[in-house]
Amino acid sequence: MDALSDLLHRSRTSNADVRQLIQRPPWSLTFADAPPLTVFAALGGHAVVRLEDLPEIPPTELAAGDIAVVTVSRRHTISDDLTTAPQAVIRAGHKQLLGPADRQANLSNALAPRTYGDGLPGATTLIRGTYAPQGDAGRRLLSTLPPLAKVAANPRIDAALELLTSEAARDEPGQDAVLHRMLDLILVLTLREGCTKSGLERPTWYRALSDTAIGTALERVHSDPAHRWTVAELATAAGMSRAAFAARFTELVGQPPLAYLTDWRMTLAADMLRDGSEMTVAAAARAVGYQDAFAFSVAFKRVKGVSPSRWSRETAASATS
């Protein structure tokens, strides 16, 4: 399994949510407690995204077919124009309408399942999909992405967006599962497209995966992280000499092969022990390739800054606070 697929799988993004807005200008929505990862897609018309809690980041304009990926920001606004004052604030799933009634858009008018607005000619059609990636794997995924990035319209993404738009307005058995998987598809296509063009800065995992030799080594590590990998063994899998492999891996990934392996093992172990898990430290150690629980604890504390048992207690306490 490649690194991106593994990150998405282990981030447990099962709490995806999709909503559609079909509204004539002027319109403006502020999300006051947004999840850590949001995807906006303009299917028709024009929109602009600005991060209220990160004002140093320039707003991003979206034309039809463009997608914006928002991370980190918990309060951001999307509107037809920067001059349009927010007409509603959404917090904890509840919509608070703002301003005089005659200036409010039909933001609460339900047109179909998960679809709101006036639905009239000349309307902007906007899809918003959100995730809350979980655990240390989720943190690792988010750390590879910028706070706000735009990916321009692309035929491959357009086809997926058209299907998502159609499915968002349906209400049939299994619909949430369908929308979740379609949102996964759009996220992956967006990341892939953005990293190969100018929309997103190419993160280390993408540069590494694009390299056949290093991508092969990463796939081996992610497929069997508990294996007692050596640099020589990974170099053989990559078809390179040990020295050349180590240098190339460090250049593309940003850290030496065994340091990456240790970090990834500790990410997996942290999620196994999260929230006061009943899994013992010894069991977590064995699951990520350590037969010696003491050596595992030393490695865990070096990477995470606390012991495994303390990590479990503290994440459990923060989850209930």
PDB file of C-alpha atoms in Angstrom:
ATOM      1  CA  MET A   1       0.000   0.000   0.000  1.00  0.00           C
ATOM      2  CA  ASP A   2       1.402   3.412  -0.949  1.00  0.00           C
ATOM      3  CA  ALA A   3       1.941   6.089   1.690  1.00  0.00           C
ATOM      4  CA  LEU A   4      -1.023   8.303   0.741  1.00  0.00           C
ATOM      5  CA  SER A   5      -3.482   5.390   0.606  1.00  0.00           C
ATOM      6  CA  ASP A   6      -2.207   4.161   3.954  1.00  0.00           C
ATOM      7  CA  LEU A   7      -2.551   7.615   5.535  1.00  0.00           C
ATOM      8  CA  LEU A   8      -6.128   8.011   4.276  1.00  0.00           C
ATOM      9  CA  HIS A   9      -7.053   4.516   5.429  1.00  0.00           C
ATOM     10  CA  ARG A  10      -5.553   4.899   8.886  1.00  0.00           C
ATOM     11  CA  SER A  11      -6.920   8.430   9.358  1.00  0.00           C
ATOM     12  CA  ARG A  12     -10.350   6.798   9.676  1.00  0.00           C
ATOM     13  CA  THR A  13     -12.150   9.602   7.817  1.00  0.00           C
ATOM     14  CA  SER A  14     -15.506   7.833   8.245  1.00  0.00           C
ATOM     15  CA  ASN A  15     -17.250  11.012   9.439  1.00  0.00           C
ATOM     16  CA  ALA A  16     -17.391  12.677   6.030  1.00  0.00           C
ATOM     17  CA  ASP A  17     -20.225  15.102   5.327  1.00  0.00           C
ATOM     18  CA  VAL A  18     -21.447  16.542   2.007  1.00  0.00           C
ATOM     19  CA  ARG A  19     -23.705  19.565   1.434  1.00  0.00           C
ATOM     20  CA  GLN A  20     -24.713  21.433  -1.731  1.00  0.00           C
ATOM     21  CA  LEU A  21     -25.697  25.104  -2.167  1.00  0.00           C
ATOM     22  CA  ILE A  22     -27.546  26.394  -5.245  1.00  0.00           C
ATOM     23  CA  GLN A  23     -27.973  30.122  -4.662  1.00  0.00           C
ATOM     24  CA  ARG A  24     -28.033  33.337  -6.703  1.00  0.00           C
ATOM     25  CA  PRO A  25     -25.672  36.121  -5.546  1.00  0.00           C
ATOM     26  CA  PRO A  26     -25.271  37.756  -3.190  1.00  0.00           C
ATOM     27  CA  TRP A  27     -24.585  34.972  -0.684  1.00  0.00           C
ATOM     28  CA  SER A  28     -22.024  34.386   2.040  1.00  0.00           C
ATOM     29  CA  LEU A  29     -21.525  31.627   4.625  1.00  0.00           C
ATOM     30  CA  THR A  30     -19.120  31.563   7.582  1.00  0.00           C
ATOM     31  CA  PHE A  31     -18.148  28.236   9.154  1.00  0.00           C
ATOM     32  CA  ALA A  32     -17.199  28.938  12.761  1.00  0.00           C
ATOM     33  CA  ASP A  33     -15.984  25.521  13.923  1.00  0.00           C
ATOM     34  CA  ALA A  34     -15.031  23.763  10.714  1.00  0.00           C
ATOM     35  CA  PRO A  35     -13.510  20.256  10.737  1.00  0.00           C
ATOM     36  CA  PRO A  36      -9.773  20.020  10.056  1.00  0.00           C
ATOM     37  CA  LEU A  37     -10.219  19.204   6.358  1.00  0.00           C
ATOM     38  CA  THR A  38     -12.722  20.833   3.986  1.00  0.00           C
ATOM     39  CA  VAL A  39     -13.099  20.556   0.221  1.00  0.00           C
ATOM     40  CA  PHE A  40     -15.055  23.274  -1.652  1.00  0.00           C
ATOM     41  CA  ALA A  41     -15.955  22.749  -5.311  1.00  0.00           C
ATOM     42  CA  ALA A  42     -17.567  25.423  -7.481  1.00  0.00           C
ATOM     43  CA  LEU A  43     -19.717  23.616 -10.023  1.00  0.00           C
ATOM     44  CA  GLY A  44     -21.139  26.758 -11.615  1.00  0.00           C
ATOM     45  CA  GLY A  45     -20.761  30.461 -11.021  1.00  0.00           C
ATOM     46  CA  HIS A  46     -18.055  32.055  -8.916  1.00  0.00           C
ATOM     47  CA  ALA A  47     -16.940  31.816  -5.283  1.00  0.00           C
ATOM     48  CA  VAL A  48     -14.154  33.074  -3.054  1.00  0.00           C
ATOM     49  CA  VAL A  49     -12.745  31.452   0.094  1.00  0.00           C
ATOM     50  CA  ARG A  50     -11.055  33.394   2.868  1.00  0.00           C
ATOM     51  CA  LEU A  51      -9.635  32.121   6.155  1.00  0.00           C
ATOM     52  CA  GLU A  52     -10.926  34.339   8.961  1.00  0.00           C
ATOM     53  CA  ASP A  53      -8.533  32.906  11.544  1.00  0.00           C
ATOM     54  CA  LEU A  54      -5.499  33.043   9.210  1.00  0.00           C
ATOM     55  CA  PRO A  55      -5.794  36.525   7.636  1.00  0.00           C
ATOM     56  CA  GLU A  56      -2.195  36.419   6.394  1.00  0.00           C
ATOM     57  CA  ILE A  57      -3.235  33.821   3.793  1.00  0.00           C
ATOM     58  CA  PRO A  58      -4.662  35.484   0.652  1.00  0.00           C
ATOM     59  CA  PRO A  59      -8.250  34.598  -0.327  1.00  0.00           C
ATOM     60  CA  THR A  60      -8.711  32.119  -3.163  1.00  0.00           C
ATOM     61  CA  GLU A  61     -11.170  32.657  -6.007  1.00  0.00           C
ATOM     62  CA  LEU A  62     -12.949  29.694  -7.571  1.00  0.00           C
ATOM     63  CA  ALA A  63     -14.389  29.501 -11.083  1.00  0.00           C
ATOM     64  CA  ALA A  64     -16.580  26.661 -12.330  1.00  0.00           C
ATOM     65  CA  GLY A  65     -14.836  23.334 -11.809  1.00  0.00           C
ATOM     66  CA  ASP A  66     -12.185  24.695  -9.424  1.00  0.00           C
ATOM     67  CA  ILE A  67     -11.632  23.085  -6.031  1.00  0.00           C
ATOM     68  CA  ALA A  68     -10.265  24.603  -2.810  1.00  0.00           C
ATOM     69  CA  VAL A  69      -8.750  22.435  -0.067  1.00  0.00           C
ATOM     70  CA  VAL A  70      -8.821  23.995   3.414  1.00  0.00           C
ATOM     71  CA  THR A  71      -6.919  22.586   6.390  1.00  0.00           C
ATOM     72  CA  VAL A  72      -5.976  23.955   9.806  1.00  0.00           C
ATOM     73  CA  SER A  73      -8.459  26.829   9.601  1.00  0.00           C
ATOM     74  CA  ARG A  74     -11.420  26.387  11.937  1.00  0.00           C
ATOM     75  CA  ARG A  75     -13.178  29.607  10.875  1.00  0.00           C
ATOM     76  CA  HIS A  76     -13.503  30.497   7.204  1.00  0.00           C
ATOM     77  CA  THR A  77     -15.982  32.165   4.878  1.00  0.00           C
ATOM     78  CA  ILE A  78     -17.067  31.294   1.357  1.00  0.00           C
ATOM     79  CA  SER A  79     -19.096  33.791  -0.630  1.00  0.00           C
ATOM     80  CA  ASP A  80     -19.920  35.011  -4.112  1.00  0.00           C
ATOM     81  CA  ASP A  81     -17.698  38.066  -3.564  1.00  0.00           C
ATOM     82  CA  LEU A  82     -15.318  39.403  -0.911  1.00  0.00           C
ATOM     83  CA  THR A  83     -17.566  42.435  -0.429  1.00  0.00           C
ATOM     84  CA  THR A  84     -20.609  40.326   0.526  1.00  0.00           C
ATOM     85  CA  ALA A  85     -21.083  40.375   4.294  1.00  0.00           C
ATOM     86  CA  PRO A  86     -21.718  36.995   5.968  1.00  0.00           C
ATOM     87  CA  GLN A  87     -25.428  36.147   5.867  1.00  0.00           C
ATOM     88  CA  ALA A  88     -25.161  33.094   8.095  1.00  0.00           C
ATOM     89  CA  VAL A  89     -22.776  31.518  10.596  1.00  0.00           C
ATOM     90  CA  ILE A  90     -22.733  27.729  10.907  1.00  0.00           C
ATOM     91  CA  ARG A  91     -21.571  26.399  14.247  1.00  0.00           C
ATOM     92  CA  ALA A  92     -21.993  22.868  15.599  1.00  0.00           C
ATOM     93  CA  GLY A  93     -24.266  22.027  12.683  1.00  0.00           C
ATOM     94  CA  HIS A  94     -26.659  24.901  13.398  1.00  0.00           C
ATOM     95  CA  LYS A  95     -27.191  27.836  11.030  1.00  0.00           C
ATOM     96  CA  GLN A  96     -27.609  31.338  12.471  1.00  0.00           C
ATOM     97  CA  LEU A  97     -28.954  33.839   9.929  1.00  0.00           C
ATOM     98  CA  LEU A  98     -27.482  37.336  10.118  1.00  0.00           C
ATOM     99  CA  GLY A  99     -28.608  40.802   9.102  1.00  0.00           C
ATOM    100  CA  PRO A 100     -31.984  42.092   7.920  1.00  0.00           C
ATOM    101  CA  ALA A 101     -34.386  39.541   6.479  1.00  0.00           C
ATOM    102  CA  ASP A 102     -34.457  41.282   3.096  1.00  0.00           C
ATOM    103  CA  ARG A 103     -30.681  40.806   2.740  1.00  0.00           C
ATOM    104  CA  GLN A 104     -30.619  37.125   3.673  1.00  0.00           C
ATOM    105  CA  ALA A 105     -30.194  34.542   0.955  1.00  0.00           C
ATOM    106  CA  ASN A 106     -32.294  31.364   0.978  1.00  0.00           C
ATOM    107  CA  LEU A 107     -29.533  29.538   2.794  1.00  0.00           C
ATOM    108  CA  SER A 108     -31.925  27.439   4.884  1.00  0.00           C
ATOM    109  CA  ASN A 109     -34.337  26.576   2.092  1.00  0.00           C
ATOM    110  CA  ALA A 110     -34.104  22.813   1.444  1.00  0.00           C
ATOM    111  CA  LEU A 111     -34.296  21.967  -2.259  1.00  0.00           C
ATOM    112  CA  ALA A 112     -33.429  18.275  -1.916  1.00  0.00           C
ATOM    113  CA  PRO A 113     -31.521  16.042   0.550  1.00  0.00           C
ATOM    114  CA  ARG A 114     -28.315  17.868   1.561  1.00  0.00           C
ATOM    115  CA  THR A 115     -29.137  20.686  -0.916  1.00  0.00           C
ATOM    116  CA  TYR A 116     -30.064  24.282   0.004  1.00  0.00           C
ATOM    117  CA  GLY A 117     -30.627  27.658  -1.658  1.00  0.00           C
ATOM    118  CA  ASP A 118     -33.093  29.097  -4.182  1.00  0.00           C
ATOM    119  CA  GLY A 119     -32.231  26.860  -7.147  1.00  0.00           C
ATOM    120  CA  LEU A 120     -33.047  29.636  -9.639  1.00  0.00           C
ATOM    121  CA  PRO A 121     -31.327  30.436 -12.957  1.00  0.00           C
ATOM    122  CA  GLY A 122     -28.025  32.253 -12.545  1.00  0.00           C
ATOM    123  CA  ALA A 123     -27.294  30.536  -9.234  1.00  0.00           C
ATOM    124  CA  THR A 124     -23.875  29.442  -8.079  1.00  0.00           C
ATOM    125  CA  THR A 125     -23.716  25.702  -7.428  1.00  0.00           C
ATOM    126  CA  LEU A 126     -21.291  24.809  -4.660  1.00  0.00           C
ATOM    127  CA  ILE A 127     -20.375  21.486  -3.042  1.00  0.00           C
ATOM    128  CA  ARG A 128     -18.820  21.386   0.437  1.00  0.00           C
ATOM    129  CA  GLY A 129     -17.341  18.159   1.742  1.00  0.00           C
ATOM    130  CA  THR A 130     -15.753  17.865   5.185  1.00  0.00           C
ATOM    131  CA  TYR A 131     -13.632  15.365   7.070  1.00  0.00           C
ATOM    132  CA  ALA A 132     -12.297  15.128  10.595  1.00  0.00           C
ATOM    133  CA  PRO A 133      -9.217  12.896  10.186  1.00  0.00           C
ATOM    134  CA  GLN A 134      -8.597  10.947  13.372  1.00  0.00           C
ATOM    135  CA  GLY A 135      -5.562  10.046  15.419  1.00  0.00           C
ATOM    136  CA  ASP A 136      -1.873  10.497  14.785  1.00  0.00           C
ATOM    137  CA  ALA A 137      -2.235   9.255  11.210  1.00  0.00           C
ATOM    138  CA  GLY A 138      -4.763  12.040  10.637  1.00  0.00           C
ATOM    139  CA  ARG A 139      -2.363  14.590  12.080  1.00  0.00           C
ATOM    140  CA  ARG A 140       0.341  13.270   9.791  1.00  0.00           C
ATOM    141  CA  LEU A 141      -1.944  13.564   6.753  1.00  0.00           C
ATOM    142  CA  LEU A 142      -2.918  17.156   7.572  1.00  0.00           C
ATOM    143  CA  SER A 143       0.700  18.151   8.166  1.00  0.00           C
ATOM    144  CA  THR A 144       1.478  17.448   4.497  1.00  0.00           C
ATOM    145  CA  LEU A 145      -1.091  19.982   3.236  1.00  0.00           C
ATOM    146  CA  PRO A 146      -1.112  23.808   3.161  1.00  0.00           C
ATOM    147  CA  PRO A 147      -3.894  25.756   4.953  1.00  0.00           C
ATOM    148  CA  LEU A 148      -5.529  26.799   1.653  1.00  0.00           C
ATOM    149  CA  ALA A 149      -4.855  25.554  -1.851  1.00  0.00           C
ATOM    150  CA  LYS A 150      -6.694  25.740  -5.144  1.00  0.00           C
ATOM    151  CA  VAL A 151      -6.751  23.090  -7.839  1.00  0.00           C
ATOM    152  CA  ALA A 152      -7.970  24.282 -11.236  1.00  0.00           C
ATOM    153  CA  ALA A 153     -10.762  22.571 -13.153  1.00  0.00           C
ATOM    154  CA  ASN A 154      -9.735  19.294 -14.766  1.00  0.00           C
ATOM    155  CA  PRO A 155     -11.727  16.815 -16.891  1.00  0.00           C
ATOM    156  CA  ARG A 156     -11.002  13.881 -14.579  1.00  0.00           C
ATOM    157  CA  ILE A 157     -12.139  15.771 -11.497  1.00  0.00           C
ATOM    158  CA  ASP A 158     -15.117  17.278 -13.349  1.00  0.00           C
ATOM    159  CA  ALA A 159     -16.558  13.823 -14.023  1.00  0.00           C
ATOM    160  CA  ALA A 160     -16.313  12.869 -10.351  1.00  0.00           C
ATOM    161  CA  LEU A 161     -17.863  16.186  -9.262  1.00  0.00           C
ATOM    162  CA  GLU A 162     -20.831  15.711 -11.598  1.00  0.00           C
ATOM    163  CA  LEU A 163     -21.502  12.303 -10.093  1.00  0.00           C
ATOM    164  CA  LEU A 164     -21.101  13.649  -6.537  1.00  0.00           C
ATOM    165  CA  THR A 165     -23.563  16.455  -7.307  1.00  0.00           C
ATOM    166  CA  SER A 166     -26.123  13.963  -8.551  1.00  0.00           C
ATOM    167  CA  GLU A 167     -25.669  11.656  -5.561  1.00  0.00           C
ATOM    168  CA  ALA A 168     -25.774  14.495  -2.995  1.00  0.00           C
ATOM    169  CA  ALA A 169     -29.400  15.215  -3.934  1.00  0.00           C
ATOM    170  CA  ARG A 170     -30.507  11.582  -3.566  1.00  0.00           C
ATOM    171  CA  ASP A 171     -31.753   9.895  -0.415  1.00  0.00           C
ATOM    172  CA  GLU A 172     -31.483   6.136  -0.774  1.00  0.00           C
ATOM    173  CA  PRO A 173     -30.241   3.283   1.442  1.00  0.00           C
ATOM    174  CA  GLY A 174     -26.475   3.421   1.828  1.00  0.00           C
ATOM    175  CA  GLN A 175     -26.312   6.995   0.569  1.00  0.00           C
ATOM    176  CA  ASP A 176     -23.902   8.187   3.264  1.00  0.00           C
ATOM    177  CA  ALA A 177     -21.488   5.380   2.395  1.00  0.00           C
ATOM    178  CA  VAL A 178     -21.701   6.281  -1.306  1.00  0.00           C
ATOM    179  CA  LEU A 179     -21.030   9.969  -0.626  1.00  0.00           C
ATOM    180  CA  HIS A 180     -18.145   9.167   1.685  1.00  0.00           C
ATOM    181  CA  ARG A 181     -16.402   7.045  -0.933  1.00  0.00           C
ATOM    182  CA  MET A 182     -17.024   9.616  -3.644  1.00  0.00           C
ATOM    183  CA  LEU A 183     -15.597  12.345  -1.433  1.00  0.00           C
ATOM    184  CA  ASP A 184     -12.559  10.121  -0.859  1.00  0.00           C
ATOM    185  CA  LEU A 185     -12.183   9.830  -4.637  1.00  0.00           C
ATOM    186  CA  ILE A 186     -12.396  13.584  -5.155  1.00  0.00           C
ATOM    187  CA  LEU A 187      -9.912  14.252  -2.358  1.00  0.00           C
ATOM    188  CA  VAL A 188      -7.379  11.827  -3.827  1.00  0.00           C
ATOM    189  CA  LEU A 189      -7.872  13.163  -7.372  1.00  0.00           C
ATOM    190  CA  THR A 190      -7.527  16.722  -6.061  1.00  0.00           C
ATOM    191  CA  LEU A 191      -4.300  15.947  -4.191  1.00  0.00           C
ATOM    192  CA  ARG A 192      -2.893  14.048  -7.155  1.00  0.00           C
ATOM    193  CA  GLU A 193      -3.815  16.764  -9.651  1.00  0.00           C
ATOM    194  CA  GLY A 194      -2.656  19.571  -7.391  1.00  0.00           C
ATOM    195  CA  CYS A 195       0.700  17.956  -6.751  1.00  0.00           C
ATOM    196  CA  THR A 196       1.431  17.393 -10.423  1.00  0.00           C
ATOM    197  CA  LYS A 197       0.532  20.948 -11.395  1.00  0.00           C
ATOM    198  CA  SER A 198       0.823  24.338  -9.687  1.00  0.00           C
ATOM    199  CA  GLY A 199      -2.049  24.224  -7.213  1.00  0.00           C
ATOM    200  CA  LEU A 200      -0.294  22.565  -4.296  1.00  0.00           C
ATOM    201  CA  GLU A 201       3.311  22.656  -3.221  1.00  0.00           C
ATOM    202  CA  ARG A 202       4.609  19.147  -3.812  1.00  0.00           C
ATOM    203  CA  PRO A 203       4.866  17.574  -0.339  1.00  0.00           C
ATOM    204  CA  THR A 204       7.636  15.108   0.443  1.00  0.00           C
ATOM    205  CA  TRP A 205       5.390  12.044   0.270  1.00  0.00           C
ATOM    206  CA  TYR A 206       4.318  12.930  -3.275  1.00  0.00           C
ATOM    207  CA  ARG A 207       7.846  13.557  -4.530  1.00  0.00           C
ATOM    208  CA  ALA A 208       8.903  10.255  -2.995  1.00  0.00           C
ATOM    209  CA  LEU A 209       5.953   8.283  -4.376  1.00  0.00           C
ATOM    210  CA  SER A 210       6.612   9.693  -7.837  1.00  0.00           C
ATOM    211  CA  ASP A 211      10.087   8.141  -7.747  1.00  0.00           C
ATOM    212  CA  THR A 212       9.812   4.490  -8.808  1.00  0.00           C
ATOM    213  CA  ALA A 213      12.614   3.199  -6.598  1.00  0.00           C
ATOM    214  CA  ILE A 214      11.784   5.138  -3.425  1.00  0.00           C
ATOM    215  CA  GLY A 215       8.054   4.613  -3.957  1.00  0.00           C
ATOM    216  CA  THR A 216       8.682   0.863  -4.013  1.00  0.00           C
ATOM    217  CA  ALA A 217      10.573   1.034  -0.730  1.00  0.00           C
ATOM    218  CA  LEU A 218       7.830   3.103   0.909  1.00  0.00           C
ATOM    219  CA  GLU A 219       5.224   0.621  -0.285  1.00  0.00           C
ATOM    220  CA  ARG A 220       7.182  -2.210   1.375  1.00  0.00           C
ATOM    221  CA  VAL A 221       7.375  -0.291   4.646  1.00  0.00           C
ATOM    222  CA  HIS A 222       3.671   0.590   4.670  1.00  0.00           C
ATOM    223  CA  SER A 223       2.610  -2.928   3.671  1.00  0.00           C
ATOM    224  CA  ASP A 224       4.514  -4.523   6.559  1.00  0.00           C
ATOM    225  CA  PRO A 225       5.693  -1.943   9.117  1.00  0.00           C
ATOM    226  CA  ALA A 226       6.441  -4.634  11.729  1.00  0.00           C
ATOM    227  CA  HIS A 227       9.052  -6.329   9.524  1.00  0.00           C
ATOM    228  CA  ARG A 228      12.644  -5.902  10.694  1.00  0.00           C
ATOM    229  CA  TRP A 229      13.590  -3.760   7.722  1.00  0.00           C
ATOM    230  CA  THR A 230      17.229  -2.889   7.069  1.00  0.00           C
ATOM    231  CA  VAL A 231      18.546  -0.226   4.731  1.00  0.00           C
ATOM    232  CA  ALA A 232      20.210  -2.971   2.663  1.00  0.00           C
ATOM    233  CA  GLU A 233      16.932  -4.874   2.286  1.00  0.00           C
ATOM    234  CA  LEU A 234      14.996  -1.781   1.233  1.00  0.00           C
ATOM    235  CA  ALA A 235      17.794  -0.814  -1.162  1.00  0.00           C
ATOM    236  CA  THR A 236      17.549  -4.240  -2.792  1.00  0.00           C
ATOM    237  CA  ALA A 237      13.781  -3.842  -3.195  1.00  0.00           C
ATOM    238  CA  ALA A 238      14.415  -0.444  -4.796  1.00  0.00           C
ATOM    239  CA  GLY A 239      17.057  -1.861  -7.109  1.00  0.00           C
ATOM    240  CA  MET A 240      19.765   0.487  -5.852  1.00  0.00           C
ATOM    241  CA  SER A 241      23.031   0.289  -3.944  1.00  0.00           C
ATOM    242  CA  ARG A 242      22.743   0.818  -0.212  1.00  0.00           C
ATOM    243  CA  ALA A 243      24.552   4.184  -0.256  1.00  0.00           C
ATOM    244  CA  ALA A 244      22.696   5.538  -3.282  1.00  0.00           C
ATOM    245  CA  PHE A 245      19.352   4.420  -1.866  1.00  0.00           C
ATOM    246  CA  ALA A 246      19.952   5.997   1.542  1.00  0.00           C
ATOM    247  CA  ALA A 247      20.965   9.297  -0.044  1.00  0.00           C
ATOM    248  CA  ARG A 248      18.036   9.338  -2.490  1.00  0.00           C
ATOM    249  CA  PHE A 249      15.513   8.361   0.199  1.00  0.00           C
ATOM    250  CA  THR A 250      16.727  11.101   2.541  1.00  0.00           C
ATOM    251  CA  GLU A 251      16.637  13.678  -0.248  1.00  0.00           C
ATOM    252  CA  LEU A 252      13.052  12.897  -1.294  1.00  0.00           C
ATOM    253  CA  VAL A 253      11.416  11.932   2.006  1.00  0.00           C
ATOM    254  CA  GLY A 254      13.261  14.383   4.231  1.00  0.00           C
ATOM    255  CA  GLN A 255      14.670  11.837   6.664  1.00  0.00           C
ATOM    256  CA  PRO A 256      16.777   8.645   6.490  1.00  0.00           C
ATOM    257  CA  PRO A 257      15.010   5.320   5.800  1.00  0.00           C
ATOM    258  CA  LEU A 258      15.161   3.899   9.331  1.00  0.00           C
ATOM    259  CA  ALA A 259      14.157   7.234  10.883  1.00  0.00           C
ATOM    260  CA  TYR A 260      11.081   7.255   8.628  1.00  0.00           C
ATOM    261  CA  LEU A 261      10.332   3.659   9.599  1.00  0.00           C
ATOM    262  CA  THR A 262      10.557   4.510  13.300  1.00  0.00           C
ATOM    263  CA  ASP A 263       8.350   7.582  12.929  1.00  0.00           C
ATOM    264  CA  TRP A 264       5.709   5.607  11.047  1.00  0.00           C
ATOM    265  CA  ARG A 265       5.783   2.790  13.606  1.00  0.00           C
ATOM    266  CA  MET A 266       5.312   5.317  16.414  1.00  0.00           C
ATOM    267  CA  THR A 267       2.399   6.892  14.521  1.00  0.00           C
ATOM    268  CA  LEU A 268       0.715   3.486  14.323  1.00  0.00           C
ATOM    269  CA  ALA A 269       1.476   2.694  17.963  1.00  0.00           C
ATOM    270  CA  ALA A 270       0.187   6.090  19.122  1.00  0.00           C
ATOM    271  CA  ASP A 271      -3.176   5.375  17.499  1.00  0.00           C
ATOM    272  CA  MET A 272      -3.279   1.865  19.000  1.00  0.00           C
ATOM    273  CA  LEU A 273      -2.752   3.335  22.469  1.00  0.00           C
ATOM    274  CA  ARG A 274      -4.911   6.425  21.998  1.00  0.00           C
ATOM    275  CA  ASP A 275      -7.781   7.327  24.337  1.00  0.00           C
ATOM    276  CA  GLY A 276      -6.949   4.873  27.087  1.00  0.00           C
ATOM    277  CA  SER A 277      -7.009   1.849  24.790  1.00  0.00           C
ATOM    278  CA  GLU A 278      -7.081  -1.551  26.467  1.00  0.00           C
ATOM    279  CA  MET A 279      -4.114  -2.609  24.327  1.00  0.00           C
ATOM    280  CA  THR A 280      -1.024  -3.035  26.477  1.00  0.00           C
ATOM    281  CA  VAL A 281       2.259  -1.328  25.740  1.00  0.00           C
ATOM    282  CA  ALA A 282       3.842  -4.738  25.129  1.00  0.00           C
ATOM    283  CA  ALA A 283       1.132  -5.663  22.612  1.00  0.00           C
ATOM    284  CA  ALA A 284       1.520  -2.344  20.787  1.00  0.00           C
ATOM    285  CA  ALA A 285       5.274  -2.852  20.722  1.00  0.00           C
ATOM    286  CA  ARG A 286       4.917  -6.285  19.105  1.00  0.00           C
ATOM    287  CA  ALA A 287       2.374  -4.966  16.603  1.00  0.00           C
ATOM    288  CA  VAL A 288       4.896  -2.475  15.219  1.00  0.00           C
ATOM    289  CA  GLY A 289       7.903  -4.794  15.218  1.00  0.00           C
ATOM    290  CA  TYR A 290       9.437  -4.475  18.695  1.00  0.00           C
ATOM    291  CA  GLN A 291       9.958  -7.618  20.746  1.00  0.00           C
ATOM    292  CA  ASP A 292      11.433  -5.586  23.604  1.00  0.00           C
ATOM    293  CA  ALA A 293       8.815  -3.329  25.245  1.00  0.00           C
ATOM    294  CA  PHE A 294      11.562  -1.265  26.901  1.00  0.00           C
ATOM    295  CA  ALA A 295      13.234  -0.475  23.552  1.00  0.00           C
ATOM    296  CA  PHE A 296       9.814   0.410  22.164  1.00  0.00           C
ATOM    297  CA  SER A 297       9.091   2.759  25.065  1.00  0.00           C
ATOM    298  CA  VAL A 298      12.433   4.510  24.580  1.00  0.00           C
ATOM    299  CA  ALA A 299      11.722   4.991  20.858  1.00  0.00           C
ATOM    300  CA  PHE A 300       8.161   6.156  21.542  1.00  0.00           C
ATOM    301  CA  LYS A 301       9.282   8.755  24.085  1.00  0.00           C
ATOM    302  CA  ARG A 302      11.993  10.000  21.746  1.00  0.00           C
ATOM    303  CA  VAL A 303       9.463  10.546  18.934  1.00  0.00           C
ATOM    304  CA  LYS A 304       6.374  11.597  20.919  1.00  0.00           C
ATOM    305  CA  GLY A 305       7.980  13.246  23.923  1.00  0.00           C
ATOM    306  CA  VAL A 306       6.097  11.116  26.487  1.00  0.00           C
ATOM    307  CA  SER A 307       6.022   7.449  27.455  1.00  0.00           C
ATOM    308  CA  PRO A 308       3.450   5.150  25.817  1.00  0.00           C
ATOM    309  CA  SER A 309       1.475   4.722  29.042  1.00  0.00           C
ATOM    310  CA  ARG A 310       1.371   8.453  29.669  1.00  0.00           C
ATOM    311  CA  TRP A 311       0.303   9.052  26.056  1.00  0.00           C
ATOM    312  CA  SER A 312      -2.618   6.676  26.543  1.00  0.00           C
ATOM    313  CA  ARG A 313      -3.709   8.373  29.771  1.00  0.00           C
ATOM    314  CA  GLU A 314      -3.392  11.914  28.453  1.00  0.00           C
ATOM    315  CA  THR A 315      -5.235  11.273  25.182  1.00  0.00           C
ATOM    316  CA  ALA A 316      -8.007   9.547  27.139  1.00  0.00           C
ATOM    317  CA  ALA A 317      -8.297  12.563  29.451  1.00  0.00           C
ATOM    318  CA  SER A 318      -8.416  15.034  26.540  1.00  0.00           C
ATOM    319  CA  ALA A 319     -11.067  12.939  24.787  1.00  0.00           C
ATOM    320  CA  THR A 320     -13.413  13.181  27.792  1.00  0.00           C
ATOM    321  CA  SER A 321     -12.758  16.851  28.642  1.00  0.00           C
TER     322      SER A 321
END
